[in-house]
JSON list of C-alpha atoms and ligand atoms in Angstrom, two decimals:
[
{"chain": "A", "resi": 1, "resn": "MET", "atom": "CA", "xyz": [0.00, 0.00, 0.00]},
{"chain": "A", "resi": 2, "resn": "LYS", "atom": "CA", "xyz": [1.41, 3.40, -0.99]},
{"chain": "A", "resi": 3, "resn": "LYS", "atom": "CA", "xyz": [-0.30, 6.08, 1.08]},
{"chain": "A", "resi": 4, "resn": "ILE", "atom": "CA", "xyz": [-3.58, 7.11, 2.64]},
{"chain": "A", "resi": 5, "resn": "GLU", "atom": "CA", "xyz": [-5.69, 8.10, -0.36]},
{"chain": "A", "resi": 6, "resn": "HIS", "atom": "CA", "xyz": [-8.62, 9.37, 1.70]},
{"chain": "A", "resi": 7, "resn": "ILE", "atom": "CA", "xyz": [-10.41, 9.16, 5.01]},
{"chain": "A", "resi": 8, "resn": "GLY", "atom": "CA", "xyz": [-14.17, 8.54, 4.81]},
{"chain": "A", "resi": 9, "resn": "ILE", "atom": "CA", "xyz": [-16.45, 10.27, 7.32]},
{"chain": "A", "resi": 10, "resn": "ALA", "atom": "CA", "xyz": [-20.11, 9.25, 7.70]},
{"chain": "A", "resi": 11, "resn": "VAL", "atom": "CA", "xyz": [-22.46, 12.22, 8.01]},
{"chain": "A", "resi": 12, "resn": "LYS", "atom": "CA", "xyz": [-26.21, 12.57, 8.39]},
{"chain": "A", "resi": 13, "resn": "ASP", "atom": "CA", "xyz": [-26.61, 15.70, 6.27]},
{"chain": "A", "resi": 14, "resn": "LEU", "atom": "CA", "xyz": [-24.06, 16.29, 3.50]},
{"chain": "A", "resi": 15, "resn": "ASN", "atom": "CA", "xyz": [-24.97, 19.95, 2.97]},
{"chain": "A", "resi": 16, "resn": "ALA", "atom": "CA", "xyz": [-24.59, 20.78, 6.66]},
{"chain": "A", "resi": 17, "resn": "ALA", "atom": "CA", "xyz": [-21.36, 18.74, 6.85]},
{"chain": "A", "resi": 18, "resn": "ASN", "atom": "CA", "xyz": [-19.92, 20.53, 3.78]},
{"chain": "A", "resi": 19, "resn": "ILE", "atom": "CA", "xyz": [-20.41, 23.83, 5.60]},
{"chain": "A", "resi": 20, "resn": "LEU", "atom": "CA", "xyz": [-18.94, 22.53, 8.88]},
{"chain": "A", "resi": 21, "resn": "PHE", "atom": "CA", "xyz": [-15.88, 20.91, 7.30]},
{"chain": "A", "resi": 22, "resn": "ALA", "atom": "CA", "xyz": [-15.28, 23.91, 4.97]},
{"chain": "A", "resi": 23, "resn": "LYS", "atom": "CA", "xyz": [-15.04, 26.05, 8.12]},
{"chain": "A", "resi": 24, "resn": "LEU", "atom": "CA", "xyz": [-12.77, 23.49, 9.79]},
{"chain": "A", "resi": 25, "resn": "PHE", "atom": "CA", "xyz": [-10.42, 23.03, 6.82]},
{"chain": "A", "resi": 26, "resn": "GLY", "atom": "CA", "xyz": [-10.55, 26.64, 5.57]},
{"chain": "A", "resi": 27, "resn": "LYS", "atom": "CA", "xyz": [-11.42, 25.46, 2.05]},
{"chain": "A", "resi": 28, "resn": "GLN", "atom": "CA", "xyz": [-14.39, 24.23, 0.02]},
{"chain": "A", "resi": 29, "resn": "HIS", "atom": "CA", "xyz": [-15.04, 20.68, -1.22]},
{"chain": "A", "resi": 30, "resn": "TYR", "atom": "CA", "xyz": [-13.96, 20.18, -4.84]},
{"chain": "A", "resi": 31, "resn": "LYS", "atom": "CA", "xyz": [-16.61, 17.72, -5.94]},
{"chain": "A", "resi": 32, "resn": "VAL", "atom": "CA", "xyz": [-19.89, 16.03, -5.08]},
{"chain": "A", "resi": 33, "resn": "GLU", "atom": "CA", "xyz": [-20.54, 12.56, -6.49]},
{"chain": "A", "resi": 34, "resn": "GLY", "atom": "CA", "xyz": [-23.20, 9.86, -5.98]},
{"chain": "A", "resi": 35, "resn": "VAL", "atom": "CA", "xyz": [-22.36, 6.14, -5.92]},
{"chain": "A", "resi": 36, "resn": "GLU", "atom": "CA", "xyz": [-25.73, 4.54, -6.56]},
{"chain": "A", "resi": 37, "resn": "ARG", "atom": "CA", "xyz": [-24.64, 0.94, -5.93]},
{"chain": "A", "resi": 38, "resn": "GLU", "atom": "CA", "xyz": [-23.45, 1.91, -2.41]},
{"chain": "A", "resi": 39, "resn": "GLY", "atom": "CA", "xyz": [-26.46, 4.17, -1.69]},
{"chain": "A", "resi": 40, "resn": "VAL", "atom": "CA", "xyz": [-24.26, 7.17, -0.93]},
{"chain": "A", "resi": 41, "resn": "GLN", "atom": "CA", "xyz": [-23.77, 10.78, -1.89]},
{"chain": "A", "resi": 42, "resn": "THR", "atom": "CA", "xyz": [-20.19, 11.92, -1.33]},
{"chain": "A", "resi": 43, "resn": "SER", "atom": "CA", "xyz": [-18.17, 15.11, -1.31]},
{"chain": "A", "resi": 44, "resn": "PHE", "atom": "CA", "xyz": [-14.38, 15.43, -1.38]},
{"chain": "A", "resi": 45, "resn": "PHE", "atom": "CA", "xyz": [-11.93, 17.88, 0.16]},
{"chain": "A", "resi": 46, "resn": "MET", "atom": "CA", "xyz": [-8.32, 17.93, -1.03]},
{"chain": "A", "resi": 47, "resn": "MET", "atom": "CA", "xyz": [-5.92, 17.89, 1.92]},
{"chain": "A", "resi": 48, "resn": "GLY", "atom": "CA", "xyz": [-2.43, 18.06, 0.46]},
{"chain": "A", "resi": 49, "resn": "GLU", "atom": "CA", "xyz": [-1.63, 14.61, -0.92]},
{"chain": "A", "resi": 50, "resn": "THR", "atom": "CA", "xyz": [-4.69, 13.01, 0.62]},
{"chain": "A", "resi": 51, "resn": "LYS", "atom": "CA", "xyz": [-8.42, 13.66, 0.73]},
{"chain": "A", "resi": 52, "resn": "VAL", "atom": "CA", "xyz": [-11.37, 13.65, 3.08]},
{"chain": "A", "resi": 53, "resn": "GLU", "atom": "CA", "xyz": [-14.56, 12.04, 1.75]},
{"chain": "A", "resi": 54, "resn": "LEU", "atom": "CA", "xyz": [-17.86, 12.88, 3.42]},
{"chain": "A", "resi": 55, "resn": "LEU", "atom": "CA", "xyz": [-20.56, 10.24, 2.93]},
{"chain": "A", "resi": 56, "resn": "GLN", "atom": "CA", "xyz": [-24.31, 10.57, 3.37]},
{"chain": "A", "resi": 57, "resn": "ALA", "atom": "CA", "xyz": [-26.68, 7.61, 2.92]},
{"chain": "A", "resi": 58, "resn": "THR", "atom": "CA", "xyz": [-29.27, 7.92, 0.17]},
{"chain": "A", "resi": 59, "resn": "ASN", "atom": "CA", "xyz": [-31.34, 4.89, 1.21]},
{"chain": "A", "resi": 60, "resn": "ASP", "atom": "CA", "xyz": [-32.04, 2.78, 4.32]},
{"chain": "A", "resi": 61, "resn": "GLU", "atom": "CA", "xyz": [-29.98, -0.19, 3.05]},
{"chain": "A", "resi": 62, "resn": "SER", "atom": "CA", "xyz": [-26.82, 1.88, 2.68]},
{"chain": "A", "resi": 63, "resn": "ALA", "atom": "CA", "xyz": [-23.78, 0.82, 4.78]},
{"chain": "A", "resi": 64, "resn": "ILE", "atom": "CA", "xyz": [-23.59, 4.47, 5.87]},
{"chain": "A", "resi": 65, "resn": "GLU", "atom": "CA", "xyz": [-27.17, 4.44, 7.20]},
{"chain": "A", "resi": 66, "resn": "LYS", "atom": "CA", "xyz": [-26.43, 1.26, 9.22]},
{"chain": "A", "resi": 67, "resn": "PHE", "atom": "CA", "xyz": [-23.13, 2.65, 10.49]},
{"chain": "A", "resi": 68, "resn": "ILE", "atom": "CA", "xyz": [-24.72, 5.91, 11.73]},
{"chain": "A", "resi": 69, "resn": "GLU", "atom": "CA", "xyz": [-27.57, 3.97, 13.38]},
{"chain": "A", "resi": 70, "resn": "LYS", "atom": "CA", "xyz": [-25.07, 1.80, 15.30]},
{"chain": "A", "resi": 71, "resn": "ARG", "atom": "CA", "xyz": [-22.22, 4.22, 15.98]},
{"chain": "A", "resi": 72, "resn": "GLY", "atom": "CA", "xyz": [-23.33, 7.74, 15.05]},
{"chain": "A", "resi": 73, "resn": "GLU", "atom": "CA", "xyz": [-21.49, 10.10, 12.75]},
{"chain": "A", "resi": 74, "resn": "GLY", "atom": "CA", "xyz": [-17.70, 9.90, 12.48]},
{"chain": "A", "resi": 75, "resn": "ILE", "atom": "CA", "xyz": [-14.76, 8.21, 10.77]},
{"chain": "A", "resi": 76, "resn": "HIS", "atom": "CA", "xyz": [-16.11, 5.36, 8.67]},
{"chain": "A", "resi": 77, "resn": "HIS", "atom": "CA", "xyz": [-13.14, 4.04, 6.68]},
{"chain": "A", "resi": 78, "resn": "ILE", "atom": "CA", "xyz": [-9.52, 4.60, 5.68]},
{"chain": "A", "resi": 79, "resn": "ALA", "atom": "CA", "xyz": [-8.67, 4.19, 2.02]},
{"chain": "A", "resi": 80, "resn": "PHE", "atom": "CA", "xyz": [-5.18, 3.24, 0.87]},
{"chain": "A", "resi": 81, "resn": "ALA", "atom": "CA", "xyz": [-3.86, 3.83, -2.65]},
{"chain": "A", "resi": 82, "resn": "VAL", "atom": "CA", "xyz": [-2.40, 0.78, -4.37]},
{"chain": "A", "resi": 83, "resn": "ASP", "atom": "CA", "xyz": [-0.62, 0.42, -7.72]},
{"chain": "A", "resi": 84, "resn": "ASP", "atom": "CA", "xyz": [-2.19, -2.91, -8.65]},
{"chain": "A", "resi": 85, "resn": "ILE", "atom": "CA", "xyz": [-5.46, -3.65, -6.86]},
{"chain": "A", "resi": 86, "resn": "TYR", "atom": "CA", "xyz": [-5.69, -7.16, -8.32]},
{"chain": "A", "resi": 87, "resn": "ALA", "atom": "CA", "xyz": [-2.26, -8.15, -6.96]},
{"chain": "A", "resi": 88, "resn": "GLU", "atom": "CA", "xyz": [-2.96, -6.49, -3.61]},
{"chain": "A", "resi": 89, "resn": "MET", "atom": "CA", "xyz": [-6.34, -8.27, -3.23]},
{"chain": "A", "resi": 90, "resn": "LYS", "atom": "CA", "xyz": [-4.65, -11.59, -3.95]},
{"chain": "A", "resi": 91, "resn": "ARG", "atom": "CA", "xyz": [-1.87, -10.87, -1.44]},
{"chain": "A", "resi": 92, "resn": "LEU", "atom": "CA", "xyz": [-4.27, -9.80, 1.32]},
{"chain": "A", "resi": 93, "resn": "GLU", "atom": "CA", "xyz": [-6.62, -12.75, 0.78]},
{"chain": "A", "resi": 94, "resn": "ALA", "atom": "CA", "xyz": [-3.63, -15.12, 1.05]},
{"chain": "A", "resi": 95, "resn": "GLU", "atom": "CA", "xyz": [-2.71, -13.35, 4.31]},
{"chain": "A", "resi": 96, "resn": "GLY", "atom": "CA", "xyz": [-6.17, -14.23, 5.68]},
{"chain": "A", "resi": 97, "resn": "PHE", "atom": "CA", "xyz": [-7.91, -10.84, 5.40]},
{"chain": "A", "resi": 98, "resn": "ILE", "atom": "CA", "xyz": [-11.61, -10.92, 4.50]},
{"chain": "A", "resi": 99, "resn": "LEU", "atom": "CA", "xyz": [-12.34, -9.16, 1.21]},
{"chain": "A", "resi": 100, "resn": "LEU", "atom": "CA", "xyz": [-15.86, -7.78, 0.93]},
{"chain": "A", "resi": 101, "resn": "ASN", "atom": "CA", "xyz": [-15.82, -8.07, -2.86]},
{"chain": "A", "resi": 102, "resn": "LYS", "atom": "CA", "xyz": [-14.15, -10.72, -5.01]},
{"chain": "A", "resi": 103, "resn": "GLU", "atom": "CA", "xyz": [-13.47, -8.33, -7.91]},
{"chain": "A", "resi": 104, "resn": "PRO", "atom": "CA", "xyz": [-12.64, -4.61, -7.76]},
{"chain": "A", "resi": 105, "resn": "LEU", "atom": "CA", "xyz": [-15.71, -2.37, -8.07]},
{"chain": "A", "resi": 106, "resn": "PRO", "atom": "CA", "xyz": [-16.04, 1.11, -9.54]},
{"chain": "A", "resi": 107, "resn": "GLY", "atom": "CA", "xyz": [-15.97, 3.68, -6.71]},
{"chain": "A", "resi": 108, "resn": "ALA", "atom": "CA", "xyz": [-16.21, 7.45, -6.41]},
{"chain": "A", "resi": 109, "resn": "ASP", "atom": "CA", "xyz": [-13.50, 9.76, -7.78]},
{"chain": "A", "resi": 110, "resn": "ASN", "atom": "CA", "xyz": [-12.51, 7.56, -10.76]},
{"chain": "A", "resi": 111, "resn": "LYS", "atom": "CA", "xyz": [-11.28, 4.60, -8.69]},
{"chain": "A", "resi": 112, "resn": "LEU", "atom": "CA", "xyz": [-11.46, 0.82, -8.64]},
{"chain": "A", "resi": 113, "resn": "ILE", "atom": "CA", "xyz": [-12.04, -0.21, -5.03]},
{"chain": "A", "resi": 114, "resn": "CYS", "atom": "CA", "xyz": [-12.20, -3.17, -2.66]},
{"chain": "A", "resi": 115, "resn": "PHE", "atom": "CA", "xyz": [-13.21, -3.17, 1.03]},
{"chain": "A", "resi": 116, "resn": "LEU", "atom": "CA", "xyz": [-11.77, -5.42, 3.77]},
{"chain": "A", "resi": 117, "resn": "HIS", "atom": "CA", "xyz": [-14.05, -6.49, 6.62]},
{"chain": "A", "resi": 118, "resn": "PRO", "atom": "CA", "xyz": [-13.24, -4.57, 9.84]},
{"chain": "A", "resi": 119, "resn": "LYS", "atom": "CA", "xyz": [-13.39, -7.83, 11.83]},
{"chain": "A", "resi": 120, "resn": "SER", "atom": "CA", "xyz": [-10.21, -8.92, 9.99]},
{"chain": "A", "resi": 121, "resn": "THR", "atom": "CA", "xyz": [-8.37, -5.57, 10.21]},
{"chain": "A", "resi": 122, "resn": "GLY", "atom": "CA", "xyz": [-8.41, -4.65, 13.89]},
{"chain": "A", "resi": 123, "resn": "GLY", "atom": "CA", "xyz": [-11.79, -2.89, 13.78]},
{"chain": "A", "resi": 124, "resn": "ILE", "atom": "CA", "xyz": [-10.99, -0.53, 10.89]},
{"chain": "A", "resi": 125, "resn": "LEU", "atom": "CA", "xyz": [-12.92, -0.65, 7.62]},
{"chain": "A", "resi": 126, "resn": "VAL", "atom": "CA", "xyz": [-10.09, -0.56, 5.05]},
{"chain": "A", "resi": 127, "resn": "GLU", "atom": "CA", "xyz": [-10.60, 0.36, 1.41]},
{"chain": "A", "resi": 128, "resn": "LEU", "atom": "CA", "xyz": [-8.06, -0.32, -1.33]},
{"chain": "A", "resi": 129, "resn": "CYS", "atom": "CA", "xyz": [-8.23, 2.02, -4.26]},
{"chain": "A", "resi": 130, "resn": "MET", "atom": "CA", "xyz": [-6.51, 2.25, -7.59]},
{"chain": "A", "resi": 131, "resn": "GLU", "atom": "CA", "xyz": [-6.78, 5.10, -10.10]},
{"chain": "A", "resi": 132, "resn": "LYS", "atom": "CA", "xyz": [-8.79, 3.90, -13.11]},
{"chain": "A", "resi": 133, "resn": "GLY", "atom": "CA", "xyz": [-6.39, 5.69, -15.44]},
{"chain": "B", "resi": 1, "resn": "CMX", "atom": "N1", "xyz": [-15.79, 0.48, 10.73]},
{"chain": "B", "resi": 1, "resn": "CMX", "atom": "C1", "xyz": [-15.54, -0.39, 11.75]},
{"chain": "B", "resi": 1, "resn": "CMX", "atom": "N2", "xyz": [-16.44, -1.35, 12.13]},
{"chain": "B", "resi": 1, "resn": "CMX", "atom": "C2", "xyz": [-17.59, -1.41, 11.45]},
{"chain": "B", "resi": 1, "resn": "CMX", "atom": "C3", "xyz": [-17.89, -0.55, 10.37]},
{"chain": "B", "resi": 1, "resn": "CMX", "atom": "C4", "xyz": [-16.92, 0.43, 10.04]},
{"chain": "B", "resi": 1, "resn": "CMX", "atom": "N3", "xyz": [-17.16, 1.29, 9.04]},
{"chain": "B", "resi": 1, "resn": "CMX", "atom": "N4", "xyz": [-19.12, -0.86, 9.87]},
{"chain": "B", "resi": 1, "resn": "CMX", "atom": "C5", "xyz": [-19.57, -1.88, 10.61]},
{"chain": "B", "resi": 1, "resn": "CMX", "atom": "N5", "xyz": [-18.66, -2.21, 11.54]},
{"chain": "B", "resi": 1, "resn": "CMX", "atom": "C6", "xyz": [-18.77, -3.28, 12.54]},
{"chain": "B", "resi": 1, "resn": "CMX", "atom": "C7", "xyz": [-20.12, -3.23, 13.21]},
{"chain": "B", "resi": 1, "resn": "CMX", "atom": "O1", "xyz": [-20.18, -2.27, 14.24]},
{"chain": "B", "resi": 1, "resn": "CMX", "atom": "C8", "xyz": [-20.22, -4.63, 13.75]},
{"chain": "B", "resi": 1, "resn": "CMX", "atom": "O2", "xyz": [-19.44, -4.78, 14.92]},
{"chain": "B", "resi": 1, "resn": "CMX", "atom": "P1", "xyz": [-20.02, -5.64, 16.16]},
{"chain": "B", "resi": 1, "resn": "CMX", "atom": "O3", "xyz": [-20.22, -7.04, 15.62]},
{"chain": "B", "resi": 1, "resn": "CMX", "atom": "O4", "xyz": [-18.92, -5.54, 17.18]},
{"chain": "B", "resi": 1, "resn": "CMX", "atom": "O5", "xyz": [-21.30, -4.97, 16.54]},
{"chain": "B", "resi": 1, "resn": "CMX", "atom": "C9", "xyz": [-19.60, -5.46, 12.65]},
{"chain": "B", "resi": 1, "resn": "CMX", "atom": "O6", "xyz": [-18.73, -4.55, 11.92]},
{"chain": "B", "resi": 1, "resn": "CMX", "atom": "C10", "xyz": [-20.75, -5.91, 11.83]},
{"chain": "B", "resi": 1, "resn": "CMX", "atom": "O7", "xyz": [-20.42, -6.47, 10.71]},
{"chain": "B", "resi": 1, "resn": "CMX", "atom": "P2", "xyz": [-21.58, -7.14, 9.84]},
{"chain": "B", "resi": 1, "resn": "CMX", "atom": "O8", "xyz": [-22.43, -7.98, 10.70]},
{"chain": "B", "resi": 1, "resn": "CMX", "atom": "O9", "xyz": [-20.95, -7.78, 8.66]},
{"chain": "B", "resi": 1, "resn": "CMX", "atom": "O10", "xyz": [-22.54, -5.98, 9.42]},
{"chain": "B", "resi": 1, "resn": "CMX", "atom": "P3", "xyz": [-22.85, -4.66, 8.78]},
{"chain": "B", "resi": 1, "resn": "CMX", "atom": "O11", "xyz": [-24.12, -4.87, 8.06]},
{"chain": "B", "resi": 1, "resn": "CMX", "atom": "O12", "xyz": [-22.78, -3.60, 9.83]},
{"chain": "B", "resi": 1, "resn": "CMX", "atom": "O13", "xyz": [-21.73, -4.42, 7.63]},
{"chain": "B", "resi": 1, "resn": "CMX", "atom": "C11", "xyz": [-19.68, -3.98, 6.61]},
{"chain": "B", "resi": 1, "resn": "CMX", "atom": "C12", "xyz": [-20.46, -3.99, 7.91]},
{"chain": "B", "resi": 1, "resn": "CMX", "atom": "C13", "xyz": [-18.33, -3.37, 6.87]},
{"chain": "B", "resi": 1, "resn": "CMX", "atom": "C14", "xyz": [-19.52, -5.42, 6.07]},
{"chain": "B", "resi": 1, "resn": "CMX", "atom": "C15", "xyz": [-20.47, -3.15, 5.55]},
{"chain": "B", "resi": 1, "resn": "CMX", "atom": "O14", "xyz": [-20.66, -1.84, 6.06]},
{"chain": "B", "resi": 1, "resn": "CMX", "atom": "C16", "xyz": [-19.80, -3.05, 4.20]},
{"chain": "B", "resi": 1, "resn": "CMX", "atom": "O15", "xyz": [-19.94, -3.93, 3.38]},
{"chain": "B", "resi": 1, "resn": "CMX", "atom": "N6", "xyz": [-19.04, -1.97, 3.94]},
{"chain": "B", "resi": 1, "resn": "CMX", "atom": "C17", "xyz": [-18.35, -1.78, 2.68]},
{"chain": "B", "resi": 1, "resn": "CMX", "atom": "C18", "xyz": [-19.12, -0.91, 1.76]},
{"chain": "B", "resi": 1, "resn": "CMX", "atom": "C19", "xyz": [-19.28, 0.49, 2.26]},
{"chain": "B", "resi": 1, "resn": "CMX", "atom": "O16", "xyz": [-18.91, 0.81, 3.39]},
{"chain": "B", "resi": 1, "resn": "CMX", "atom": "N7", "xyz": [-19.87, 1.36, 1.40]},
{"chain": "B", "resi": 1, "resn": "CMX", "atom": "C20", "xyz": [-20.06, 2.77, 1.70]},
{"chain": "B", "resi": 1, "resn": "CMX", "atom": "C21", "xyz": [-18.96, 3.63, 1.20]},
{"chain": "B", "resi": 1, "resn": "CMX", "atom": "C22", "xyz": [-18.83, 3.59, -0.28]},
{"chain": "B", "resi": 1, "resn": "CMX", "atom": "C23", "xyz": [-17.85, 4.57, -0.90]},
{"chain": "B", "resi": 1, "resn": "CMX", "atom": "O17", "xyz": [-16.85, 4.99, -0.25]},
{"chain": "B", "resi": 1, "resn": "CMX", "atom": "O18", "xyz": [-18.08, 4.94, -2.05]}
]
């Protein structure tokens, strides 16, 4: 894994969170993007070489809706950039980590992504992401 690509934060209200985090960071988000498959609306802030992704659920089945119900708003996942997501998924599966998808999926911000179950990663939801190119 190369670096932290972004930190995902679950929020109840994306518009309100965009205002709050813009005040906190002293800058505006640079994009808003929906990922229909995941039932989320996201916004991104550029923070030097990494990013912060805010995520709001768009339906009751969304992982973000369930997370907020159980734990409230807050840090939801840490995403790590990888050069070759296929090789990294193979390596991590062989190491005994639980992959939440067998093949990389299209994610927000022009990425191919794969999640690892937090039960296998010390309680942290880890996302691998590779630039689609
Ligand atoms: N971080 C750490 N732990 C988490 C978690 C998270 N984000 N989400 C759930 N958990 C914990 C739960 O609290 C629960 O712990 P306990 O058993 O101690 O109560 C355990 O994981 C539950 O796991 P589960 O029974 O498999 O159930 P869930 O239905 O809560 O699903 C998870 C959890 C991670 C498998 C699911 O949220 C998932 O598939 N996530 C990946 C997809 C995703 O998060 N999409 C949204 C973002 C998309 C994007 O960035 O574009």
